[in-house]
XYZ file of C-alpha atoms in Angstrom:
678
model
C 13.625 -12.759 -70.051
C 14.098 -10.693 -66.830
C 12.383 -11.548 -63.376
C 11.729 -8.879 -60.993
C 12.399 -9.598 -57.270
C 10.284 -7.158 -55.062
C 11.199 -6.921 -51.415
C 9.530 -4.506 -49.209
C 10.025 -3.181 -45.581
C 7.276 -0.992 -43.699
C 9.292 2.003 -45.044
C 11.162 1.040 -48.159
C 10.446 -1.077 -51.450
C 13.345 -2.450 -53.338
C 13.024 -4.111 -56.797
C 15.902 -6.082 -58.442
C 16.296 -7.351 -61.965
C 17.219 -11.098 -62.201
C 18.245 -12.668 -65.469
C 21.352 -13.965 -67.564
C 23.319 -10.939 -66.328
C 24.221 -9.643 -62.939
C 21.696 -8.768 -60.365
C 20.696 -4.992 -60.619
C 18.865 -2.798 -57.984
C 16.531 -1.082 -60.213
C 13.997 0.639 -57.945
C 14.246 2.210 -54.454
C 10.996 3.800 -53.310
C 9.189 4.673 -50.265
C 6.543 1.760 -49.547
C 3.396 2.938 -51.425
C 5.306 5.811 -53.364
C 4.224 5.995 -56.798
C 6.954 4.949 -59.282
C 8.349 7.488 -61.752
C 11.357 7.191 -64.118
C 13.216 4.019 -63.333
C 16.949 3.682 -62.908
C 19.259 2.440 -65.546
C 18.657 -1.268 -65.731
C 22.196 -2.226 -66.711
C 23.846 -1.100 -63.536
C 25.150 -4.022 -61.424
C 24.163 -4.237 -57.581
C 27.766 -5.218 -56.830
C 30.976 -3.660 -58.167
C 34.171 -5.690 -57.382
C 37.876 -5.628 -58.655
C 40.947 -7.823 -57.879
C 44.556 -8.177 -58.678
C 44.615 -9.213 -62.370
C 40.839 -8.304 -62.806
C 41.087 -4.467 -62.652
C 39.500 -2.019 -65.104
C 41.044 1.174 -66.595
C 39.045 4.032 -64.981
C 39.115 6.193 -61.914
C 35.556 4.926 -61.344
C 34.770 2.201 -59.038
C 31.912 1.477 -61.100
C 32.082 -0.430 -64.604
C 34.364 -3.282 -62.949
C 34.866 -6.413 -65.163
C 34.221 -9.017 -62.374
C 30.913 -6.977 -61.382
C 29.528 -7.469 -65.078
C 30.476 -11.160 -64.780
C 28.731 -11.883 -61.581
C 25.653 -14.115 -62.137
C 22.568 -14.655 -59.852
C 22.563 -18.041 -57.901
C 19.720 -17.770 -55.443
C 18.163 -15.399 -52.773
C 16.916 -16.065 -49.237
C 14.298 -14.036 -47.230
C 13.430 -14.022 -43.685
C 10.843 -11.339 -42.315
C 13.569 -8.663 -41.806
C 16.392 -9.717 -44.246
C 17.000 -10.430 -47.734
C 20.221 -11.987 -49.008
C 21.043 -12.201 -52.653
C 23.847 -14.560 -53.700
C 25.878 -14.205 -57.018
C 28.980 -16.031 -58.416
C 31.572 -15.270 -61.036
C 32.450 -18.475 -62.662
C 36.077 -17.773 -63.810
C 37.552 -17.000 -60.377
C 35.131 -18.646 -58.002
C 34.094 -15.450 -56.336
C 30.881 -15.667 -54.463
C 29.200 -12.369 -53.272
C 26.122 -12.106 -51.026
C 24.307 -8.761 -50.732
C 22.649 -8.590 -47.430
C 19.773 -6.215 -46.860
C 18.353 -5.724 -43.385
C 15.039 -3.797 -42.646
C 15.105 -1.094 -40.097
C 13.444 2.259 -40.611
C 15.147 2.395 -43.862
C 17.317 -0.299 -45.271
C 20.809 -1.381 -44.114
C 23.130 -3.141 -46.687
C 26.406 -4.781 -46.900
C 28.361 -7.361 -49.076
C 30.089 -10.469 -48.071
C 32.667 -12.124 -50.361
C 34.344 -15.373 -50.435
C 35.709 -18.072 -53.018
C 33.602 -21.203 -53.565
C 36.727 -23.437 -54.290
C 40.405 -23.637 -53.601
C 42.857 -20.758 -54.028
C 42.402 -17.121 -53.240
C 41.666 -13.672 -54.899
C 42.982 -10.510 -53.809
C 40.148 -8.035 -53.823
C 41.083 -4.416 -54.400
C 37.585 -3.018 -54.186
C 34.267 -4.295 -53.132
C 31.150 -2.169 -52.876
C 28.833 -2.099 -50.094
C 25.786 -1.165 -52.362
C 25.424 0.245 -55.822
C 22.012 1.910 -56.695
C 20.987 2.621 -60.323
C 19.823 6.279 -60.814
C 16.912 7.338 -63.371
C 18.763 10.501 -64.209
C 21.567 12.582 -63.046
C 19.293 15.650 -63.583
C 19.457 15.977 -59.698
C 20.558 18.188 -56.767
C 23.217 16.659 -54.367
C 23.223 17.793 -50.653
C 26.393 17.103 -48.963
C 28.511 18.353 -46.166
C 32.160 19.394 -45.540
C 33.382 18.840 -42.141
C 36.381 20.305 -40.445
C 37.875 21.294 -36.924
C 35.650 24.036 -35.512
C 33.547 24.291 -38.808
C 31.487 21.173 -38.915
C 28.208 20.461 -40.805
C 28.882 22.846 -43.559
C 26.136 21.661 -45.964
C 25.903 22.579 -49.495
C 23.783 21.567 -52.683
C 25.130 21.405 -56.213
C 23.580 20.052 -59.492
C 25.302 16.713 -60.541
C 25.474 18.143 -64.285
C 27.639 20.756 -63.041
C 30.279 18.146 -62.055
C 29.735 15.450 -64.469
C 30.568 16.145 -68.161
C 28.001 15.875 -70.695
C 29.596 14.232 -73.757
C 26.915 11.835 -75.097
C 25.860 13.001 -78.464
C 24.394 9.852 -79.858
C 23.784 6.104 -79.145
C 26.899 4.803 -80.458
C 29.365 7.264 -78.605
C 30.888 6.520 -75.154
C 29.308 8.098 -71.955
C 31.865 10.149 -69.962
C 33.760 8.348 -67.377
C 33.765 11.328 -65.052
C 32.528 10.992 -61.605
C 31.783 12.800 -58.575
C 33.626 11.067 -55.649
C 33.407 11.917 -52.001
C 36.117 10.316 -49.922
C 36.802 9.990 -46.198
C 40.472 9.124 -45.440
C 42.317 8.183 -42.391
C 41.124 7.264 -38.954
C 39.103 10.694 -38.782
C 36.020 9.224 -40.494
C 34.389 12.843 -40.853
C 37.695 14.731 -40.810
C 37.032 16.504 -44.191
C 33.595 15.271 -45.367
C 30.440 13.529 -43.841
C 29.632 10.194 -45.193
C 26.026 11.120 -46.091
C 24.237 12.457 -49.020
C 20.864 13.336 -50.208
C 20.040 13.194 -53.936
C 16.868 15.116 -55.128
C 15.489 14.416 -58.627
C 14.702 17.553 -60.299
C 12.101 16.137 -62.654
C 9.902 13.941 -60.365
C 9.035 14.093 -56.441
C 11.639 11.726 -55.527
C 14.913 11.821 -53.246
C 17.435 9.281 -52.089
C 19.471 9.495 -48.946
C 22.332 7.371 -47.570
C 25.001 7.228 -44.833
C 28.046 4.992 -44.548
C 28.480 3.591 -41.158
C 32.254 3.184 -40.660
C 34.795 4.648 -38.232
C 37.512 4.868 -40.776
C 37.857 5.433 -44.464
C 34.999 5.421 -46.926
C 34.031 6.379 -50.311
C 30.860 7.275 -52.430
C 30.629 8.150 -55.897
C 28.018 9.243 -58.387
C 28.335 8.996 -62.230
C 26.321 8.838 -65.332
C 25.437 5.880 -67.448
C 23.965 5.654 -70.786
C 20.487 5.318 -69.465
C 20.689 7.349 -66.182
C 23.239 7.142 -63.531
C 24.611 5.404 -60.516
C 25.149 5.845 -56.784
C 28.002 3.762 -55.313
C 28.818 3.245 -51.525
C 31.780 1.576 -50.033
C 34.413 1.373 -47.194
C 38.082 1.660 -48.039
C 39.433 0.946 -51.581
C 42.713 0.190 -53.059
C 42.689 3.299 -55.204
C 41.636 5.716 -52.344
C 43.077 4.039 -49.342
C 45.588 1.455 -50.145
C 43.224 -1.411 -49.310
C 43.189 -4.846 -50.353
C 42.342 -8.254 -48.828
C 42.891 -11.965 -49.790
C 39.532 -13.862 -49.688
C 39.266 -17.794 -49.685
C 36.771 -20.149 -49.171
C 37.644 -20.200 -45.213
C 38.487 -16.550 -45.095
C 35.593 -14.328 -46.198
C 35.365 -10.579 -46.120
C 32.344 -8.308 -45.037
C 32.215 -4.705 -46.467
C 31.157 -1.900 -44.066
C 27.499 -1.491 -43.523
C 25.647 1.542 -45.297
C 21.876 2.829 -44.735
C 19.598 3.732 -47.541
C 16.270 5.903 -47.309
C 14.104 7.439 -49.894
C 11.314 9.904 -49.898
C 9.899 12.743 -52.027
C 11.983 15.708 -51.135
C 15.228 16.558 -49.038
C 13.121 17.327 -45.868
C 11.560 13.936 -46.125
C 14.946 12.075 -46.559
C 16.575 13.767 -43.761
C 13.632 12.745 -41.476
C 13.830 9.213 -42.849
C 17.699 9.246 -41.893
C 16.632 10.379 -38.284
C 14.353 7.336 -38.133
C 16.987 5.100 -39.486
C 19.664 6.315 -36.984
C 17.356 5.526 -34.156
C 16.663 2.116 -35.520
C 20.276 1.154 -35.786
C 21.279 2.485 -32.574
C 22.176 -0.245 -29.877
C 20.214 1.656 -27.112
C 20.732 0.395 -23.651
C 18.644 1.242 -20.559
C 21.357 3.586 -19.522
C 20.658 5.606 -22.652
C 17.196 6.535 -21.256
C 19.019 8.772 -18.918
C 19.707 12.087 -20.637
C 21.699 14.109 -18.178
C 22.906 17.685 -18.363
C 26.691 17.447 -18.209
C 29.212 20.173 -17.089
C 32.524 19.864 -18.799
C 35.358 22.078 -17.507
C 37.237 22.450 -20.794
C 35.512 25.060 -23.238
C 36.282 28.561 -22.421
C 37.002 27.502 -18.925
C 40.148 25.335 -17.674
C 41.378 24.442 -21.115
C 43.178 21.180 -20.006
C 44.600 22.854 -16.899
C 42.406 21.359 -13.957
C 43.495 21.460 -10.298
C 41.791 20.973 -7.017
C 41.785 24.670 -6.399
C 40.100 25.403 -9.818
C 37.674 22.621 -9.715
C 36.109 22.558 -6.364
C 34.366 25.970 -6.790
C 33.204 25.005 -10.268
C 31.831 21.556 -8.942
C 29.779 23.516 -6.254
C 28.552 26.002 -8.909
C 27.611 23.396 -11.388
C 25.607 21.675 -8.870
C 23.898 24.753 -7.810
C 22.491 25.551 -11.365
C 21.260 21.945 -11.711
C 23.953 19.899 -13.724
C 23.517 16.252 -13.407
C 27.097 15.014 -14.391
C 30.493 16.924 -13.854
C 33.239 15.795 -16.209
C 36.892 16.570 -15.661
C 38.410 16.963 -19.041
C 42.042 16.824 -20.232
C 45.071 17.371 -18.179
C 43.924 15.530 -14.908
C 46.711 13.042 -15.230
C 49.675 15.345 -16.407
C 52.483 16.872 -14.164
C 53.190 19.350 -17.036
C 52.335 19.195 -20.650
C 49.123 16.892 -21.003
C 49.729 16.161 -24.830
C 52.621 13.674 -25.040
C 52.491 12.316 -21.571
C 49.011 10.495 -22.082
C 48.756 6.827 -21.742
C 49.184 5.888 -18.024
C 46.139 7.476 -16.780
C 47.244 8.038 -13.279
C 46.029 11.263 -11.496
C 48.591 14.056 -11.141
C 49.962 14.449 -7.710
C 50.778 18.225 -8.235
C 47.356 19.097 -9.641
C 45.586 17.277 -6.920
C 47.826 17.512 -3.659
C 45.164 15.376 -1.668
C 44.403 13.012 -4.396
C 41.912 12.938 -7.283
C 39.456 11.384 -4.800
C 38.971 14.610 -2.922
C 37.575 16.223 -6.240
C 35.654 13.130 -7.188
C 33.997 12.888 -3.594
C 32.745 16.385 -3.904
C 31.135 15.500 -7.062
C 29.520 12.540 -5.401
C 28.328 14.805 -2.453
C 26.517 16.934 -4.689
C 24.738 13.882 -6.104
C 26.287 14.264 -9.518
C 27.973 11.672 -11.430
C 31.669 12.189 -11.922
C 33.261 11.779 -15.429
C 36.717 11.907 -16.971
C 38.372 12.761 -20.277
C 40.373 9.902 -21.645
C 42.184 9.632 -25.184
C 42.140 5.787 -24.925
C 43.722 5.072 -28.555
C 47.163 6.871 -27.959
C 50.354 6.520 -25.875
C 52.529 9.495 -25.383
C 56.146 9.115 -26.578
C 57.098 10.643 -23.107
C 54.674 8.197 -21.267
C 56.331 5.526 -19.157
C 53.569 3.055 -20.746
C 55.370 3.593 -24.096
C 58.401 1.515 -22.826
C 56.141 -0.939 -21.072
C 54.075 -2.131 -23.954
C 55.386 -4.229 -26.673
C 55.517 -3.118 -30.398
C 52.815 -5.392 -31.068
C 50.487 -3.226 -29.093
C 50.844 -0.368 -31.404
C 50.211 0.301 -35.077
C 53.394 0.042 -37.178
C 54.540 0.291 -40.589
C 57.564 -1.833 -41.817
C 57.983 -2.966 -38.210
C 58.379 0.706 -36.778
C 55.673 2.355 -34.629
C 53.636 4.742 -36.333
C 54.107 8.058 -34.201
C 51.847 11.211 -34.838
C 52.732 14.535 -33.271
C 54.292 13.024 -30.126
C 51.788 9.938 -29.737
C 52.171 6.378 -30.476
C 48.876 4.734 -31.886
C 47.454 1.586 -30.005
C 46.519 -1.362 -32.253
C 43.265 -2.649 -30.837
C 43.731 -6.031 -32.420
C 46.560 -6.607 -29.876
C 45.628 -8.376 -26.755
C 48.311 -6.356 -24.954
C 46.657 -3.116 -25.920
C 43.171 -4.096 -25.238
C 44.357 -5.410 -21.707
C 46.019 -2.124 -21.032
C 42.690 -0.275 -22.030
C 40.661 -2.676 -20.076
C 42.551 -2.379 -16.749
C 42.777 1.409 -17.087
C 39.092 2.060 -17.445
C 37.769 -0.743 -15.010
C 40.358 0.826 -12.328
C 38.943 4.438 -12.777
C 35.391 3.043 -12.640
C 35.988 0.812 -9.478
C 38.267 3.230 -7.744
C 36.376 6.613 -8.321
C 32.947 5.550 -9.445
C 33.149 7.127 -12.661
C 30.046 7.031 -14.596
C 30.950 9.036 -17.690
C 33.974 9.113 -20.035
C 34.669 11.574 -22.726
C 36.566 9.550 -25.196
C 38.586 11.818 -27.452
C 40.745 11.183 -30.355
C 43.086 13.927 -31.504
C 45.624 11.872 -33.660
C 45.276 10.489 -37.200
C 46.610 7.124 -38.259
C 47.750 7.746 -41.729
C 46.634 5.218 -44.361
C 46.974 2.332 -41.646
C 49.452 -0.519 -40.634
C 50.833 -3.351 -42.449
C 51.527 -5.316 -39.388
C 50.763 -9.199 -40.077
C 51.248 -8.712 -43.866
C 48.037 -6.921 -44.449
C 47.650 -3.979 -46.760
C 47.945 -0.708 -45.013
C 44.205 -0.081 -45.513
C 43.134 -3.320 -44.304
C 45.152 -3.221 -41.217
C 43.243 -0.036 -40.388
C 40.031 -1.658 -40.999
C 40.770 -4.357 -38.838
C 41.845 -2.009 -36.040
C 38.702 0.042 -36.519
C 36.530 -2.957 -36.086
C 38.557 -4.024 -32.949
C 37.808 -0.571 -31.460
C 34.045 -1.127 -31.916
C 34.493 -4.688 -30.439
C 36.259 -3.180 -27.399
C 33.520 -0.447 -26.835
C 31.077 -3.199 -27.008
C 32.810 -5.255 -24.452
C 33.434 -2.149 -22.165
C 29.565 -1.472 -22.255
C 28.727 -5.025 -21.397
C 30.940 -4.885 -18.235
C 29.597 -1.381 -17.259
C 26.016 -1.175 -18.379
C 25.435 2.002 -16.632
C 28.477 3.770 -18.004
C 27.821 6.714 -20.542
C 30.421 7.639 -23.094
C 30.860 10.645 -25.082
C 32.271 10.301 -28.681
C 34.800 13.055 -29.414
C 37.572 13.399 -31.820
C 38.781 17.077 -31.987
C 35.070 17.765 -31.761
C 33.262 16.003 -34.727
C 36.108 14.383 -36.581
C 34.741 10.832 -36.204
C 30.953 11.609 -36.208
C 29.708 8.402 -37.861
C 27.180 5.827 -37.159
C 29.466 2.884 -36.373
C 30.721 4.824 -33.286
C 27.313 6.492 -32.578
C 25.267 3.418 -32.904
C 27.167 2.386 -29.630
C 27.843 5.680 -27.804
C 25.712 7.884 -26.028
C 26.685 11.425 -26.951
C 28.669 13.155 -29.820
C 30.740 16.308 -29.275
C 29.511 18.528 -32.343
C 32.576 21.053 -32.345
C 35.460 22.585 -30.448
C 34.300 25.922 -31.811
C 34.826 28.551 -29.074
C 32.803 31.470 -30.604
C 29.204 31.431 -29.836
C 28.221 33.052 -33.336
C 30.193 30.432 -35.199
C 28.690 27.529 -33.322
C 25.227 28.670 -34.287
C 25.244 26.958 -37.703
C 27.024 23.893 -36.546
C 24.417 23.556 -33.841
C 21.464 24.064 -36.273
C 22.797 21.722 -38.969
C 24.026 18.912 -36.643
C 20.669 17.043 -36.666
C 21.254 16.205 -40.632
C 24.131 14.086 -39.427
C 23.412 12.959 -35.801
C 20.415 12.426 -33.670
C 19.177 15.381 -31.702
C 19.421 13.507 -28.602
C 23.052 12.540 -29.185
C 24.062 16.032 -30.429
C 26.247 17.427 -27.626
C 26.402 21.194 -28.138
C 28.619 23.393 -25.830
C 26.973 26.078 -24.136
C 29.777 28.283 -22.416
C 28.348 31.590 -21.387
C 31.112 34.259 -20.488
C 30.775 36.256 -17.460
C 30.595 40.024 -17.978
C 29.279 39.694 -21.467
C 25.924 41.481 -22.529
C 22.722 39.615 -21.629
C 22.138 38.957 -25.580
C 25.784 37.403 -25.851
C 25.196 35.357 -22.776
C 21.727 34.137 -23.966
C 23.039 33.403 -27.395
C 25.847 31.106 -25.925
C 23.234 29.272 -24.000
C 20.705 28.964 -26.975
C 23.487 27.064 -29.104
C 23.074 24.216 -26.445
C 19.293 23.886 -25.986
C 18.155 22.335 -29.161
C 20.287 19.074 -28.580
C 22.230 17.863 -25.562
C 23.196 21.025 -23.705
C 27.017 20.591 -22.787
C 27.488 23.038 -20.059
C 30.804 24.975 -19.552
C 32.067 28.343 -18.272
C 33.398 29.897 -15.134
C 29.993 29.480 -13.270
C 31.773 30.284 -9.935
C 32.651 33.745 -10.939
C 29.117 34.614 -12.209
C 26.649 37.130 -10.997
C 23.327 36.108 -9.512
C 21.479 37.304 -12.652
C 23.841 35.355 -14.891
C 23.278 32.154 -12.944
C 19.651 32.565 -12.933
C 19.696 32.962 -16.869
C 21.648 29.635 -16.828
C 19.010 27.876 -14.616
C 16.262 29.244 -16.962
C 18.027 27.790 -20.032
C 18.401 24.332 -18.439
C 14.768 24.557 -17.560
C 13.841 25.232 -21.194
C 16.381 22.509 -22.206
C 14.763 19.962 -19.953
C 11.251 20.613 -21.584
C 12.849 19.505 -24.873
C 14.788 16.818 -23.312
C 11.300 15.196 -22.319
C 10.708 14.588 -25.958
C 14.056 14.809 -27.728
C 14.399 11.244 -28.640
C 11.152 11.306 -30.632
C 11.509 14.632 -32.427
C 12.395 15.003 -36.163
C 14.352 17.856 -37.449
C 13.390 20.378 -40.089
C 14.911 23.510 -41.246
C 12.408 26.207 -42.131
C 15.000 28.547 -43.947
C 16.851 25.411 -45.381
C 20.034 24.041 -44.022
C 22.174 26.880 -42.901
C 25.383 27.951 -44.760
C 28.314 29.279 -42.687
C 27.522 32.952 -43.193
C 23.725 32.983 -43.092
C 22.411 36.106 -41.153
C 19.204 34.071 -40.012
C 19.304 30.421 -39.029
C 16.335 28.336 -37.972
C 16.053 24.649 -36.737
C 12.901 23.058 -35.874
C 12.528 19.984 -33.915
C 9.058 18.468 -34.524
C 6.551 15.985 -33.072
C 2.767 15.771 -34.530
C 1.442 18.221 -31.926
C 4.450 20.469 -31.021
C 7.408 21.944 -32.542
C 10.457 23.503 -30.721
C 11.879 26.237 -32.893
C 15.376 27.733 -32.470
C 16.175 30.972 -34.040
C 19.539 32.747 -34.565
C 20.017 36.342 -35.782
C 23.666 36.871 -36.287
C 23.901 40.571 -37.304
C 23.692 43.636 -35.297
C 20.471 45.742 -35.564
C 16.819 45.152 -36.109
C 15.569 42.573 -38.668
C 12.557 40.645 -39.782
C 12.260 37.263 -41.377
C 9.229 35.171 -42.393
C 9.395 31.449 -41.976
C 6.825 29.158 -44.067
C 5.336 27.557 -41.050
C 1.755 26.424 -40.464
C -0.265 28.473 -37.907
C 0.342 27.576 -34.224
C 0.318 29.220 -30.766
C 3.848 30.599 -30.024
C 5.018 30.426 -26.491
C 8.649 31.896 -25.806
C 10.723 28.948 -24.087
C 13.989 30.730 -23.756
C 14.310 33.544 -22.567
C 10.755 33.160 -21.279
C 10.402 37.016 -20.589
C 11.137 38.731 -23.834
C 10.137 42.127 -25.185
C 12.728 42.333 -27.858
C 11.413 39.755 -30.258
C 7.962 39.661 -31.655
C 6.077 36.885 -33.662
C 3.017 37.623 -36.069
C 1.195 35.264 -38.164
C 0.804 36.190 -41.897
C -0.521 34.524 -44.861
C 3.046 33.538 -45.682
C 3.917 32.149 -42.262
C 5.495 33.137 -39.176
C 7.032 36.915 -39.309
C 9.713 37.252 -36.729
C 11.271 40.382 -35.747
C 14.032 41.318 -33.594
C 14.865 44.804 -32.305
C 18.031 44.053 -30.408
C 21.145 46.086 -31.443
C 23.261 42.978 -31.432
C 23.144 39.376 -32.514
C 20.638 37.451 -30.556
C 18.850 33.985 -30.334
C 15.527 32.594 -29.064
C 13.885 29.266 -28.560
C 10.160 28.961 -29.108
C 7.556 26.257 -28.449
C 4.908 26.017 -31.272
C 1.689 24.304 -30.410
C -0.865 23.487 -32.976
C -4.487 24.265 -32.233
C -6.070 21.602 -30.131
C -2.690 20.272 -29.033
C -1.733 22.795 -26.506
C -1.151 21.605 -23.102
């Protein structure tokens, strides 16, 4: 006999099957959403493998130990559900934890009930049964200067169909998406949305880890499964010993549901806001000027910075960040680590530049790459080997850098003293924390597997960030890793801002900017706006528009610009601040669908109940018309405010937009529904 355990949050309802087999998650629905086809009731909630208890498959599903788990008990509090299972032969105990937020956050805890140990080689964070694989998967590739490239595909196109009758086997093929190394989003985003093609049902997820992760989808006899996890042995050289006194906890994942892809992306937005460790300082959403992109490019000096500081203050920037190179006497790449201001770049000291920022009542910021020490840095010889990631006792070196191990007190002490000194000496209120070096599979220091050493380091990094913000509650930190190569919600649940790309071409930045809210909150999406003096008005405007529907991250040689160009920047900042007033409540939507890399027209709408901010990009030369399926509203050009080259007409099909410019162009509109206009 099967009992059903139903657990609901204000947003999500989960149903579990409890009987003499393993616990199964048999339904995930929006609270109040009608049920449709139900998932395969045979798929275990937890999949787990161990040395001596493997299974012959590339899949992480179908594990022997997972099938042998048995329900023990469950415990409920107002916001948490814990389901305990045990495997009698090994004494393995696993607890599945579900935490109510805007969606559900979940993870798995493992230990041994008696003496001895078990070397785990895989443990899922969550496995969900699917009613069918007749579904469309939305997922995103992510790479340097080409971030947030969303696509959709049919699951049946990647999963072999070999089931012909009830006694034959189901295909063991899988669709696997895996993040490797310390760049959690270096190739793929740990996010997906699955849309059922038969019923109005969609499921969304994200894996919240700043290192390796894995998810896979596969077919079962009566449907399919979605499996979410952190590092694995098969994919990441990970294993860990668990005992009664040494438990292990997987990385957390988030789950949401809805009726379509748009509803699920909206639900993911609400979930990200719910899991964010927001501080009072995060209520400030300053406009930050950074001297790097299309400007100084890692070569700051007093002579170059002082006029830039004056110009940034004049257009209305709130913070001024000095980017890479401020510490370097020559090449900035392999000398990082000591973090002492260069005496040749700043003959009168860095304080002269910082004081100019303060005098303009801007907050000074510095670029820092805290996790690396250049092989030519004096600190490389002063810190012990224990401060670094090592393999077989040798320091891991990557392209002229050693990689700190944040489990080490020596490494932590070095970073704490570095950051505290810069804050105390210069009044630094903002850091751009970059990460341009990958670790490889990890470290075996202390006898761990490579993957588990990296997992422990990644968690120590998060702990270090938590401690830093506790000591300096007013400090704001940008998350950067060669742009968005570590754009995950382990990091972003803590940090203020995410650099969305290093892309230097405005036309190529447009799809990155437009698609970013599918992966990161609009109020955390730091989009570069780097207008170039001497370009046409439309080119200049296009570069500014890229930054407006998120967190405009200003750059460019403002001190060389004509008065009309500076006035256009001021106008863009004014429009941006209108959106900033509501940004942390707005929900993204894409009237033309999530953009692809080569789309001619791109549209992003940031919505509240009464008002929408619609950003439109046209990336081809010459006149063009597009119709967006939107509800009728009043249309106000927000940027540029005075515009005769774009026209807007409501038709029975929606908003018809026409551009007559002979070159690519972009606009930002405010749409106010009847009765809501202010």
